[in-house]
GROMACS .gro file of C-alpha atoms in nm:
model
  510
    1MET     CA    1  13.238   5.756   1.719
    2SER     CA    2  13.167   6.131   1.760
    3GLU     CA    3  13.478   6.337   1.835
    4LEU     CA    4  13.463   6.695   2.012
    5LYS     CA    5  13.513   6.993   1.789
    6LEU     CA    6  13.719   7.207   1.987
    7GLN     CA    7  14.036   7.268   1.742
    8GLN     CA    8  14.115   7.659   1.688
    9SER     CA    9  13.868   7.759   1.936
   10ARG     CA   10  13.861   7.933   2.275
   11LEU     CA   11  13.733   7.764   2.578
   12ASP     CA   12  13.576   7.934   2.868
   13GLY     CA   13  13.698   8.313   2.709
   14ARG     CA   14  14.050   8.179   2.832
   15TYR     CA   15  14.166   7.833   2.711
   16ASP     CA   16  14.293   7.859   2.334
   17ILE     CA   17  14.319   7.504   2.217
   18LEU     CA   18  14.619   7.391   2.071
   19GLU     CA   19  14.631   7.039   1.982
   20CYS     CA   20  14.474   6.703   2.083
   21LEU     CA   21  14.717   6.481   2.276
   22GLY     CA   22  14.485   6.168   2.255
   23ARG     CA   23  14.142   6.004   2.340
   24GLY     CA   24  14.056   5.733   2.537
   25SER     CA   25  13.687   5.565   2.588
   26TYR     CA   26  13.517   5.817   2.710
   27ALA     CA   27  13.762   6.118   2.740
   28GLU     CA   28  13.958   6.352   2.521
   29ILE     CA   29  14.283   6.531   2.642
   30TYR     CA   30  14.390   6.872   2.484
   31VAL     CA   31  14.670   7.115   2.521
   32ALA     CA   32  14.584   7.461   2.562
   33ASN     CA   33  14.719   7.824   2.636
   34ASP     CA   34  14.567   7.997   2.907
   35THR     CA   35  14.550   8.357   2.818
   36ALA     CA   36  14.428   8.491   3.152
   37ALA     CA   37  14.702   8.296   3.363
   38THR     CA   38  14.829   8.537   3.648
   39HIS     CA   39  15.217   8.594   3.687
   40GLY     CA   40  15.355   8.275   3.818
   41SER     CA   41  15.082   8.040   3.696
   42PRO     CA   42  15.149   7.825   3.428
   43ARG     CA   43  15.028   7.943   3.063
   44THR     CA   44  15.019   7.558   2.907
   45VAL     CA   45  14.740   7.358   3.059
   46VAL     CA   46  14.572   7.044   2.970
   47ILE     CA   47  14.196   7.004   2.916
   48LYS     CA   48  14.067   6.673   3.015
   49ALA     CA   49  13.724   6.655   2.845
   50LEU     CA   50  13.455   6.372   2.917
   51ASN     CA   51  13.278   6.283   2.567
   52LEU     CA   52  12.996   6.033   2.629
   53HIS     CA   53  12.983   5.989   2.240
   54LEU     CA   54  13.313   5.859   2.175
   55GLN     CA   55  13.186   5.508   2.201
   56ASP     CA   56  12.808   5.394   2.134
   57GLU     CA   57  12.551   5.599   2.299
   58PRO     CA   58  12.569   5.498   2.675
   59ASP     CA   59  12.270   5.404   2.873
   60GLN     CA   60  12.123   5.638   3.161
   61ASP     CA   61  12.330   5.430   3.412
   62LEU     CA   62  12.661   5.433   3.257
   63GLU     CA   63  12.622   5.801   3.182
   64ARG     CA   64  12.584   5.855   3.557
   65THR     CA   65  12.864   5.652   3.652
   66LEU     CA   66  13.094   5.791   3.387
   67VAL     CA   67  13.006   6.190   3.521
   68SER     CA   68  13.033   6.064   3.860
   69ASN     CA   69  13.371   5.920   3.796
   70PHE     CA   70  13.449   6.254   3.637
   71GLN     CA   71  13.352   6.456   3.916
   72ASN     CA   72  13.532   6.176   4.163
   73GLU     CA   73  13.865   6.285   4.010
   74ALA     CA   74  13.835   6.644   4.063
   75VAL     CA   75  13.713   6.574   4.424
   76ALA     CA   76  14.020   6.358   4.449
   77LEU     CA   77  14.264   6.564   4.333
   78ASP     CA   78  14.148   6.855   4.568
   79ARG     CA   79  14.198   6.645   4.852
   80VAL     CA   80  14.537   6.509   4.749
   81ARG     CA   81  14.731   6.788   4.678
   82HIS     CA   82  15.074   6.737   4.672
   83PRO     CA   83  15.436   6.806   4.490
   84HIS     CA   84  15.414   6.461   4.326
   85VAL     CA   85  15.030   6.455   4.254
   86ILE     CA   86  14.919   6.611   3.909
   87ASN     CA   87  14.749   6.970   4.016
   88ARG     CA   88  14.373   7.039   3.915
   89LEU     CA   89  14.352   7.417   3.805
   90GLY     CA   90  13.996   7.458   3.690
   91HIS     CA   91  13.679   7.293   3.555
   92GLY     CA   92  13.348   7.353   3.395
   93THR     CA   93  13.082   7.241   3.148
   94ALA     CA   94  13.087   7.383   2.777
   95ILE     CA   95  12.930   7.308   2.434
   96ASP     CA   96  13.157   7.254   2.147
   97LEU     CA   97  13.130   7.419   1.812
   98VAL     CA   98  12.861   7.198   1.679
   99GLY     CA   99  12.663   7.201   1.989
  100THR     CA  100  12.755   6.901   2.212
  101MET     CA  101  12.788   6.956   2.563
  102PHE     CA  102  13.094   6.815   2.776
  103HIS     CA  103  13.256   6.855   3.114
  104TYR     CA  104  13.594   6.922   3.134
  105ILE     CA  105  13.899   6.950   3.400
  106VAL     CA  106  14.192   7.183   3.380
  107LEU     CA  107  14.520   7.010   3.472
  108GLU     CA  108  14.858   7.114   3.470
  109TYR     CA  109  15.080   7.029   3.192
  110LEU     CA  110  15.356   6.789   3.231
  111PRO     CA  111  15.552   6.766   2.889
  112GLY     CA  112  15.800   6.496   2.980
  113GLY     CA  113  15.597   6.212   2.907
  114ASP     CA  114  15.495   5.930   3.113
  115MET     CA  115  15.709   5.650   3.285
  116ALA     CA  116  15.572   5.400   3.020
  117ALA     CA  117  15.744   5.573   2.762
  118LEU     CA  118  16.031   5.629   2.937
  119THR     CA  119  16.126   5.293   2.989
  120ARG     CA  120  16.017   5.114   2.675
  121ASN     CA  121  16.288   4.896   2.578
  122ARG     CA  122  16.526   5.057   2.803
  123PRO     CA  123  16.530   4.986   3.181
  124LEU     CA  124  16.626   5.235   3.398
  125THR     CA  125  16.910   5.197   3.627
  126ILE     CA  126  16.875   5.121   3.999
  127GLU     CA  127  16.955   5.454   4.079
  128ARG     CA  128  16.730   5.631   3.858
  129ALA     CA  129  16.431   5.394   3.932
  130MET     CA  130  16.486   5.483   4.309
  131HIS     CA  131  16.470   5.854   4.249
  132TYR     CA  132  16.155   5.824   4.077
  133LEU     CA  133  15.986   5.580   4.327
  134GLU     CA  134  16.086   5.795   4.608
  135GLN     CA  135  15.866   6.082   4.465
  136VAL     CA  136  15.566   5.840   4.379
  137CYS     CA  137  15.607   5.663   4.727
  138SER     CA  138  15.578   6.014   4.879
  139GLY     CA  139  15.256   6.104   4.643
  140LEU     CA  140  15.083   5.771   4.726
  141ALA     CA  141  15.154   5.770   5.097
  142HIS     CA  142  15.000   6.128   5.097
  143ALA     CA  143  14.708   6.006   4.911
  144HIS     CA  144  14.644   5.723   5.152
  145ALA     CA  145  14.678   5.968   5.457
  146CYS     CA  146  14.396   6.171   5.326
  147GLY     CA  147  14.144   5.863   5.269
  148VAL     CA  148  14.221   5.826   4.894
  149ILE     CA  149  14.320   5.488   4.733
  150HIS     CA  150  14.437   5.543   4.349
  151ARG     CA  151  14.353   5.185   4.215
  152ASP     CA  152  14.514   5.270   3.883
  153ILE     CA  153  14.871   5.278   3.974
  154LYS     CA  154  15.100   5.212   3.660
  155PRO     CA  155  15.375   5.363   3.464
  156GLN     CA  156  15.094   5.529   3.191
  157ASN     CA  157  14.971   5.718   3.504
  158LEU     CA  158  15.309   5.869   3.627
  159LEU     CA  159  15.391   6.189   3.449
  160LEU     CA  160  15.720   6.351   3.418
  161THR     CA  161  15.814   6.736   3.409
  162ALA     CA  162  16.004   6.886   3.110
  163ASN     CA  163  16.339   6.822   3.270
  164ARG     CA  164  16.220   6.459   3.342
  165GLU     CA  165  16.339   6.488   3.712
  166VAL     CA  166  16.003   6.539   3.873
  167VAL     CA  167  15.746   6.271   3.838
  168LYS     CA  168  15.383   6.319   3.936
  169ILE     CA  169  15.091   6.080   3.974
  170ALA     CA  170  14.784   6.148   3.754
  171ASP     CA  171  14.457   6.001   3.647
  172PHE     CA  172  14.227   5.971   3.975
  173GLY     CA  173  13.920   5.878   3.774
  174VAL     CA  174  13.860   5.543   3.963
  175ALA     CA  175  14.002   5.642   4.307
  176ARG     CA  176  13.824   5.543   4.600
  177LEU     CA  177  13.758   5.830   4.855
  178ASP     CA  178  13.640   5.606   5.136
  179ALA     CA  179  13.801   5.237   5.169
  180HIS     CA  180  13.484   5.141   5.327
  181ASP     CA  181  13.227   5.277   5.103
  182GLY     CA  182  13.054   5.001   4.892
  183ALA     CA  183  13.150   4.696   4.763
  184ILE     CA  184  13.488   4.661   4.577
  185THR     CA  185  13.464   4.662   4.201
  186ARG     CA  186  13.653   4.573   3.898
  187VAL     CA  187  13.893   4.853   3.805
  188GLY     CA  188  14.210   4.934   3.689
  189THR     CA  189  14.463   4.771   3.436
  190ASN     CA  190  14.466   4.368   3.459
  191ILE     CA  191  14.861   4.385   3.434
  192TYR     CA  192  14.886   4.584   3.724
  193SER     CA  193  14.577   4.585   3.931
  194ALA     CA  194  14.545   4.369   4.246
  195PRO     CA  195  14.341   4.062   4.258
  196GLU     CA  196  14.095   4.216   4.470
  197HIS     CA  197  14.021   4.468   4.215
  198ASN     CA  198  13.914   4.191   3.987
  199PRO     CA  199  13.666   3.975   4.206
  200LEU     CA  200  13.506   3.786   3.908
  201VAL     CA  201  13.852   3.655   3.803
  202GLN     CA  202  13.973   3.338   3.946
  203THR     CA  203  14.347   3.317   3.940
  204GLY     CA  204  14.382   2.953   4.097
  205GLN     CA  205  14.224   2.723   4.361
  206LEU     CA  206  13.945   2.886   4.556
  207ASP     CA  207  14.108   3.015   4.875
  208ILE     CA  208  13.839   3.084   5.142
  209ALA     CA  209  14.098   3.294   5.359
  210ALA     CA  210  14.174   3.529   5.084
  211LEU     CA  211  13.789   3.584   4.987
  212ALA     CA  212  13.746   3.680   5.379
  213SER     CA  213  14.028   3.926   5.392
  214SER     CA  214  13.917   4.117   5.086
  215ARG     CA  215  13.526   4.162   5.098
  216ASP     CA  216  13.508   4.398   5.373
  217HIS     CA  217  13.676   4.699   5.224
  218LEU     CA  218  13.961   4.817   5.015
  219THR     CA  219  14.298   4.875   5.143
  220PRO     CA  220  14.605   5.049   5.069
  221ALA     CA  221  14.758   4.749   5.013
  222ALA     CA  222  14.577   4.712   4.668
  223ASP     CA  223  14.797   5.031   4.562
  224ILE     CA  224  15.123   4.870   4.703
  225TYR     CA  225  15.039   4.588   4.479
  226SER     CA  226  15.023   4.796   4.153
  227LEU     CA  227  15.350   4.988   4.276
  228ALA     CA  228  15.528   4.682   4.304
  229LYS     CA  229  15.423   4.581   3.959
  230THR     CA  230  15.525   4.930   3.807
  231THR     CA  231  15.870   4.881   3.988
  232TYR     CA  232  15.918   4.560   3.782
  233THR     CA  233  15.829   4.756   3.477
  234LEU     CA  234  16.090   5.036   3.555
  235LEU     CA  235  16.387   4.792   3.634
  236ALA     CA  236  16.277   4.542   3.368
  237GLY     CA  237  16.212   4.742   3.094
  238GLU     CA  238  15.892   4.526   3.012
  239SER     CA  239  15.557   4.492   3.170
  240PRO     CA  240  15.482   4.240   3.425
  241ARG     CA  241  15.238   4.054   3.174
  242ARG     CA  242  15.303   3.666   3.261
  243PHE     CA  243  15.273   3.777   3.637
  244ALA     CA  244  14.913   3.933   3.571
  245HIS     CA  245  14.692   3.811   3.892
  246HIS     CA  246  14.996   3.654   4.037
  247THR     CA  247  15.285   3.709   4.255
  248ILE     CA  248  15.617   3.840   4.074
  249GLY     CA  249  15.840   3.529   4.073
  250GLU     CA  250  16.157   3.624   3.898
  251TRP     CA  251  16.365   3.885   3.689
  252PRO     CA  252  16.459   3.863   3.337
  253PRO     CA  253  16.775   3.709   3.267
  254PHE     CA  254  16.977   4.026   3.233
  255ILE     CA  255  16.878   4.132   3.571
  256ALA     CA  256  16.925   3.837   3.754
  257ASP     CA  257  17.273   3.844   3.827
  258LYS     CA  258  17.264   4.220   3.973
  259PRO     CA  259  17.376   4.252   4.333
  260TRP     CA  260  17.024   4.368   4.412
  261ALA     CA  261  16.790   4.155   4.224
  262GLU     CA  262  16.756   3.885   4.503
  263PRO     CA  263  16.673   4.114   4.785
  264LEU     CA  264  16.474   4.321   4.560
  265LEU     CA  265  16.270   4.038   4.439
  266ARG     CA  266  16.182   3.951   4.780
  267VAL     CA  267  16.024   4.279   4.852
  268LEU     CA  268  15.826   4.257   4.549
  269LYS     CA  269  15.719   3.902   4.622
  270LYS     CA  270  15.572   4.026   4.947
  271ALA     CA  271  15.403   4.336   4.784
  272THR     CA  272  15.227   4.124   4.531
  273GLN     CA  273  15.087   3.853   4.736
  274ASP     CA  274  14.739   3.738   4.626
  275ARG     CA  275  14.596   3.806   4.978
  276PRO     CA  276  14.603   4.176   5.081
  277ASP     CA  277  14.674   4.084   5.463
  278LEU     CA  278  14.984   3.919   5.337
  279ARG     CA  279  15.133   4.227   5.174
  280TYR     CA  280  15.273   4.537   5.308
  281GLN     CA  281  15.021   4.749   5.477
  282THR     CA  282  15.150   5.095   5.427
  283VAL     CA  283  15.356   5.257   5.147
  284GLU     CA  284  15.612   5.362   5.407
  285GLN     CA  285  15.665   5.000   5.498
  286PHE     CA  286  15.719   4.922   5.139
  287TRP     CA  287  15.966   5.205   5.072
  288ASP     CA  288  16.152   5.101   5.364
  289ASP     CA  289  16.223   4.747   5.260
  290LEU     CA  290  16.256   4.825   4.906
  291TYR     CA  291  16.531   5.114   4.967
  292GLU     CA  292  16.723   4.870   5.184
  293ALA     CA  293  16.731   4.601   4.931
  294SER     CA  294  16.855   4.865   4.666
  295LEU     CA  295  17.165   4.946   4.884
  296PRO     CA  296  17.499   4.728   4.821
  297GLN     CA  297  17.492   4.406   5.019
  298THR     CA  298  17.774   4.486   5.298
  299ILE     CA  299  17.852   4.275   5.629
  300PRO     CA  300  17.842   4.526   5.926
  301LEU     CA  301  18.103   4.482   6.187
  302PRO     CA  302  17.965   4.389   6.525
  303ALA     CA  303  18.043   4.711   6.704
  304LEU     CA  304  17.823   4.898   6.436
  305ALA     CA  305  17.551   4.642   6.459
  306ASP     CA  306  17.337   4.877   6.761
  307ALA     CA  307  17.409   5.174   6.567
  308LEU     CA  308  17.227   5.027   6.227
  309GLU     CA  309  16.939   4.925   6.421
  310ALA     CA  310  16.896   5.255   6.565
  311ARG     CA  311  16.944   5.441   6.212
  312ARG     CA  312  16.688   5.667   6.070
  313LYS     CA  313  16.418   5.497   5.833
  314PRO     CA  314  16.401   5.607   5.472
  315SER     CA  315  16.026   5.630   5.496
  316GLU     CA  316  16.095   5.910   5.740
  317ASP     CA  317  16.232   6.130   5.420
  318LEU     CA  318  15.885   6.086   5.221
  319ILE     CA  319  15.675   6.408   5.178
  320VAL     CA  320  15.369   6.269   5.358
  321SER     CA  321  15.229   6.572   5.550
  322GLN     CA  322  14.899   6.645   5.470
  323GLU     CA  323  14.989   7.038   5.485
  324VAL     CA  324  15.217   7.025   5.185
  325LEU     CA  325  15.035   7.193   4.893
  326THR     CA  326  15.175   7.325   4.563
  327GLN     CA  327  14.904   7.628   4.525
  328THR     CA  328  14.579   7.733   4.634
  329ALA     CA  329  14.279   7.491   4.548
  330PRO     CA  330  14.065   7.634   4.264
  331PRO     CA  331  13.684   7.584   4.324
  332ARG     CA  332  13.556   7.264   4.419
  333ALA     CA  333  13.421   7.082   4.092
  334GLN     CA  334  13.034   6.996   4.066
  335PHE     CA  335  12.899   6.832   3.761
  336ALA     CA  336  12.549   6.745   3.660
  337SER     CA  337  12.483   6.385   3.713
  338GLU     CA  338  12.277   6.383   3.355
  339VAL     CA  339  12.423   6.563   3.051
  340ASN     CA  340  12.110   6.628   2.845
  341PRO     CA  341  12.202   6.956   2.669
  342THR     CA  342  11.829   7.066   2.661
  343SER     CA  343  11.756   7.026   3.028
  344VAL     CA  344  12.067   7.208   3.152
  345MET     CA  345  12.015   7.499   2.880
  346ASP     CA  346  11.677   7.541   3.006
  347SER     CA  347  11.763   7.511   3.356
  348GLN     CA  348  11.771   7.827   3.590
  349SER     CA  349  11.890   7.673   3.909
  350GLY     CA  350  12.260   7.645   3.814
  351PRO     CA  351  12.520   7.792   3.575
  352ARG     CA  352  12.487   7.738   3.211
  353PRO     CA  353  12.758   7.577   3.011
  354ARG     CA  354  13.020   7.793   2.828
  355ILE     CA  355  13.014   7.820   2.470
  356VAL     CA  356  13.311   7.731   2.283
  357VAL     CA  357  13.393   8.032   2.059
  358PRO     CA  358  13.614   7.990   1.730
  359ILE     CA  359  13.888   8.243   1.684
  360THR     CA  360  13.878   8.311   1.306
  361ALA     CA  361  14.212   8.494   1.133
  362GLU     CA  362  13.951   8.804   1.044
  363GLU     CA  363  13.865   8.824   1.411
  364ARG     CA  364  14.198   8.839   1.534
  365GLN     CA  365  14.316   9.105   1.310
  366ARG     CA  366  13.993   9.329   1.356
  367LEU     CA  367  14.106   9.288   1.747
  368ARG     CA  368  14.465   9.387   1.665
  369ARG     CA  369  14.367   9.700   1.484
  370ARG     CA  370  14.121   9.799   1.759
  371ILE     CA  371  14.458   9.775   2.003
  372THR     CA  372  14.667   9.989   1.776
  373LEU     CA  373  14.383  10.263   1.756
  374LEU     CA  374  14.344  10.310   2.116
  375PRO     CA  375  14.664  10.503   2.183
  376ARG     CA  376  14.592  10.739   1.905
  377LEU     CA  377  14.265  10.834   2.025
  378ARG     CA  378  14.368  10.976   2.371
  379PRO     CA  379  14.597  11.275   2.242
  380LYS     CA  380  14.337  11.412   2.020
  381LYS     CA  381  14.085  11.409   2.309
  382LYS     CA  382  14.321  11.600   2.528
  383GLU     CA  383  14.394  11.886   2.239
  384GLU     CA  384  14.024  11.927   2.245
  385GLN     CA  385  14.024  11.952   2.659
  386VAL     CA  386  14.288  12.198   2.603
  387GLU     CA  387  14.128  12.434   2.355
  388SER     CA  388  13.789  12.438   2.518
  389ILE     CA  389  13.942  12.613   2.850
  390LEU     CA  390  14.176  12.877   2.649
  391PRO     CA  391  14.054  13.225   2.733
  392ALA     CA  392  14.000  13.468   2.444
  393SER     CA  393  14.174  13.768   2.618
  394ARG     CA  394  14.554  13.869   2.597
  395GLY     CA  395  14.795  14.014   2.870
  396LYS     CA  396  14.743  13.876   3.236
  397ARG     CA  397  14.470  13.658   3.165
  398ALA     CA  398  14.654  13.523   2.900
  399PHE     CA  399  14.946  13.429   3.128
  400VAL     CA  400  14.760  13.266   3.375
  401ALA     CA  401  14.547  13.061   3.096
  402VAL     CA  402  14.889  12.955   2.986
  403GLY     CA  403  14.989  12.850   3.322
  404LEU     CA  404  14.680  12.663   3.373
  405ILE     CA  405  14.716  12.477   3.045
  406LEU     CA  406  15.039  12.372   3.126
  407ALA     CA  407  14.950  12.249   3.456
  408PHE     CA  408  14.638  12.091   3.330
  409SER     CA  409  14.838  11.909   3.048
  410GLY     CA  410  15.108  11.792   3.272
  411MET     CA  411  14.827  11.614   3.499
  412LEU     CA  412  14.671  11.448   3.221
  413LEU     CA  413  15.001  11.326   3.082
  414ALA     CA  414  15.093  11.211   3.420
  415THR     CA  415  14.754  11.037   3.452
  416HIS     CA  416  14.792  10.881   3.099
  417LYS     CA  417  15.127  10.726   3.186
  418TYR     CA  418  15.002  10.577   3.511
  419VAL     CA  419  14.686  10.440   3.343
  420THR     CA  420  14.878  10.293   3.074
  421SER     CA  421  15.162  10.162   3.267
  422ARG     CA  422  14.967  10.023   3.602
  423TRP     CA  423  14.622  10.014   3.602
  424ASN     CA  424  14.527  10.010   3.244
  425PRO     CA  425  14.229   9.763   3.185
  426LEU     CA  426  14.322   9.713   2.830
  427SER     CA  427  14.670   9.578   2.897
  428THR     CA  428  14.558   9.210   2.889
  429ILE     CA  429  14.410   9.271   2.549
  430PRO     CA  430  14.738   9.250   2.374
  431GLN     CA  431  14.751   8.895   2.486
  432ILE     CA  432  14.480   8.819   2.210
  433GLY     CA  433  14.758   8.908   1.927
  434GLN     CA  434  14.991   8.649   2.110
  435THR     CA  435  14.750   8.366   1.922
  436LEU     CA  436  14.879   8.519   1.600
  437THR     CA  437  15.215   8.388   1.680
  438VAL     CA  438  15.151   8.074   1.886
  439GLY     CA  439  15.128   7.809   1.632
  440ARG     CA  440  15.367   7.933   1.386
  441GLU     CA  441  15.686   7.761   1.284
  442GLY     CA  442  16.019   7.934   1.252
  443PHE     CA  443  16.392   7.853   1.258
  444THR     CA  444  16.676   7.945   1.501
  445THR     CA  445  16.947   8.198   1.414
  446THR     CA  446  17.215   8.021   1.619
  447ASP     CA  447  17.277   7.730   1.869
  448VAL     CA  448  17.037   7.824   2.145
  449LYS     CA  449  16.975   7.616   2.471
  450LEU     CA  450  16.630   7.512   2.575
  451ARG     CA  451  16.513   7.619   2.939
  452PRO     CA  452  16.261   7.427   3.134
  453ASP     CA  453  16.089   7.779   3.211
  454ALA     CA  454  16.109   8.129   3.086
  455SER     CA  455  16.442   8.219   3.242
  456THR     CA  456  16.797   8.150   3.254
  457ALA     CA  457  16.808   8.057   3.631
  458LYS     CA  458  16.758   7.697   3.574
  459PRO     CA  459  17.002   7.464   3.372
  460GLU     CA  460  16.909   7.367   3.025
  461ILE     CA  461  16.734   7.079   2.931
  462GLY     CA  462  16.798   7.059   2.547
  463LEU     CA  463  16.955   7.235   2.249
  464ALA     CA  464  16.790   7.370   1.932
  465GLU     CA  465  17.104   7.396   1.696
  466ARG     CA  466  17.145   7.671   1.431
  467ASP     CA  467  16.838   7.660   1.148
  468SER     CA  468  16.654   7.404   1.349
  469LYS     CA  469  16.278   7.396   1.279
  470VAL     CA  470  16.059   7.483   1.562
  471LYS     CA  471  15.693   7.544   1.658
  472VAL     CA  472  15.586   7.823   1.897
  473ILE     CA  473  15.345   7.664   2.185
  474SER     CA  474  15.322   7.990   2.394
  475GLU     CA  475  15.510   8.311   2.482
  476TYR     CA  476  15.580   8.514   2.791
  477SER     CA  477  15.748   8.833   2.807
  478ASN     CA  478  16.056   8.789   2.577
  479TRP     CA  479  16.036   8.422   2.575
  480TYR     CA  480  15.863   8.144   2.342
  481GLU     CA  481  15.769   7.795   2.433
  482VAL     CA  482  15.878   7.582   2.158
  483GLN     CA  483  15.864   7.226   2.022
  484VAL     CA  484  16.169   7.157   1.791
  485ILE     CA  485  16.026   6.969   1.483
  486GLU     CA  486  16.346   6.938   1.305
  487HIS     CA  487  16.706   6.951   1.405
  488GLY     CA  488  16.930   7.200   1.228
  489ARG     CA  489  17.199   6.896   1.269
  490PRO     CA  490  17.205   6.568   1.431
  491LYS     CA  491  17.149   6.568   1.809
  492GLN     CA  492  17.457   6.526   2.025
  493ASP     CA  493  17.257   6.403   2.324
  494PRO     CA  494  16.986   6.156   2.226
  495TYR     CA  495  16.795   6.197   2.550
  496SER     CA  496  16.777   6.565   2.579
  497SER     CA  497  16.452   6.751   2.548
  498ASP     CA  498  16.304   6.898   2.220
  499HIS     CA  499  16.057   7.112   2.412
  500GLY     CA  500  16.146   7.411   2.610
  501TRP     CA  501  16.186   7.815   2.653
  502LEU     CA  502  16.423   8.005   2.432
  503ASN     CA  503  16.428   8.383   2.397
  504LYS     CA  504  16.249   8.528   2.105
  505ARG     CA  505  16.554   8.711   1.952
  506TYR     CA  506  16.690   8.374   1.837
  507ILE     CA  507  16.392   8.270   1.610
  508ARG     CA  508  16.329   8.416   1.276
  509PHE     CA  509  15.998   8.349   1.093
  510ASP     CA  510  16.015   8.332   0.715
   0.00000   0.00000   0.00000
């Protein structure tokens, strides 16, 4: 196994790698600070790097497949841009510190974790589960409207924002962009994937009708199957392992007596039928029945029966419009089908890979000294120019000369003020000095509230008690984005966030 060497480095001249979040079979996930982020854009981002050398050396066919899947994810995210789908912010090809070439995608950072961690041994209430499922149904219905089938819906691929109020669908690496394109292949996670994703797995007596209904093309019913299994996990607090490749048949004992248990189970049974044509065919249909089943059971009066029949369907509130965008899409990702470093570096037909540059302490100090010296050079230059235009005579000529000097000095001062405050191209250089603070650990000087962003406009998401030990992740203006490492005293709310923004004046560095 050969891991990429990206720690303490800068990627593409702008992304400072902070730490590795995890590694999969052929991908590594890093959190980074975007030093070139414009106002309003996220400064903390995620770098998903394709590393073909994490496992045994792949053959050419597997190599092409992995690169194709990686590009497929970027294309799918460009096509499916939605408030409840993770955003792609950029992409590229680079070489790490030891010369290993890799492709990467830049994604938005969602620090709230995933739904699997949120519900592990702690099932959600029906109200909370429906809050999240409505968002997932909105994003998934939009993806289907765009012709994209995810094929790997599961709690691990549903990520949360810092305040854990917004959920977004992630990991479109195995998504099918055209349901009619090619044969159905084995993908996804066995516990959550539909039977048609595993054509070689026989789950019972051979069903000719089931084979006929699934051999033509993949349908949204495959994602609905996985979404139903995910719904079971959110409410039961456990994975549906005992129902892998089978219809959900029952709830755990502690749920069986809930008033919504039986009607909700009927919805999940229909959504997890072995045959795709027997399931819900659209996410909207699934959400309508799921929402209705979650409501308290009542007996409508005869006079209200007609009104209830004509009431608004819950699916009409889903955000499915294809025009819903979170921001302008970045340039379309294009990756080479082969990743031979020699052939890429010698090729003149396309862009060369970016080089990952290490950022040493000496280099940071040298850049910082250069920045502090720049303002001192300008006054000296002005004085030399002023002295060069002074006339040698006295009297009237001297009076005129003094007037010219004052006027010219005023122009220089005005120009200097304008350049340094509005247009100065070096105004972005101090951002390099921010890396001296990023990564440092300090202590809070008082009880301070953690905010979801660098402002006081939104409610707090956590609390850093006095003398809490925190680590600086990034900074913006007068704010630090921090991770609480050790609380100054026991937390009063165990579910509050330990990650957020606070004002700089409340942190001391020893």
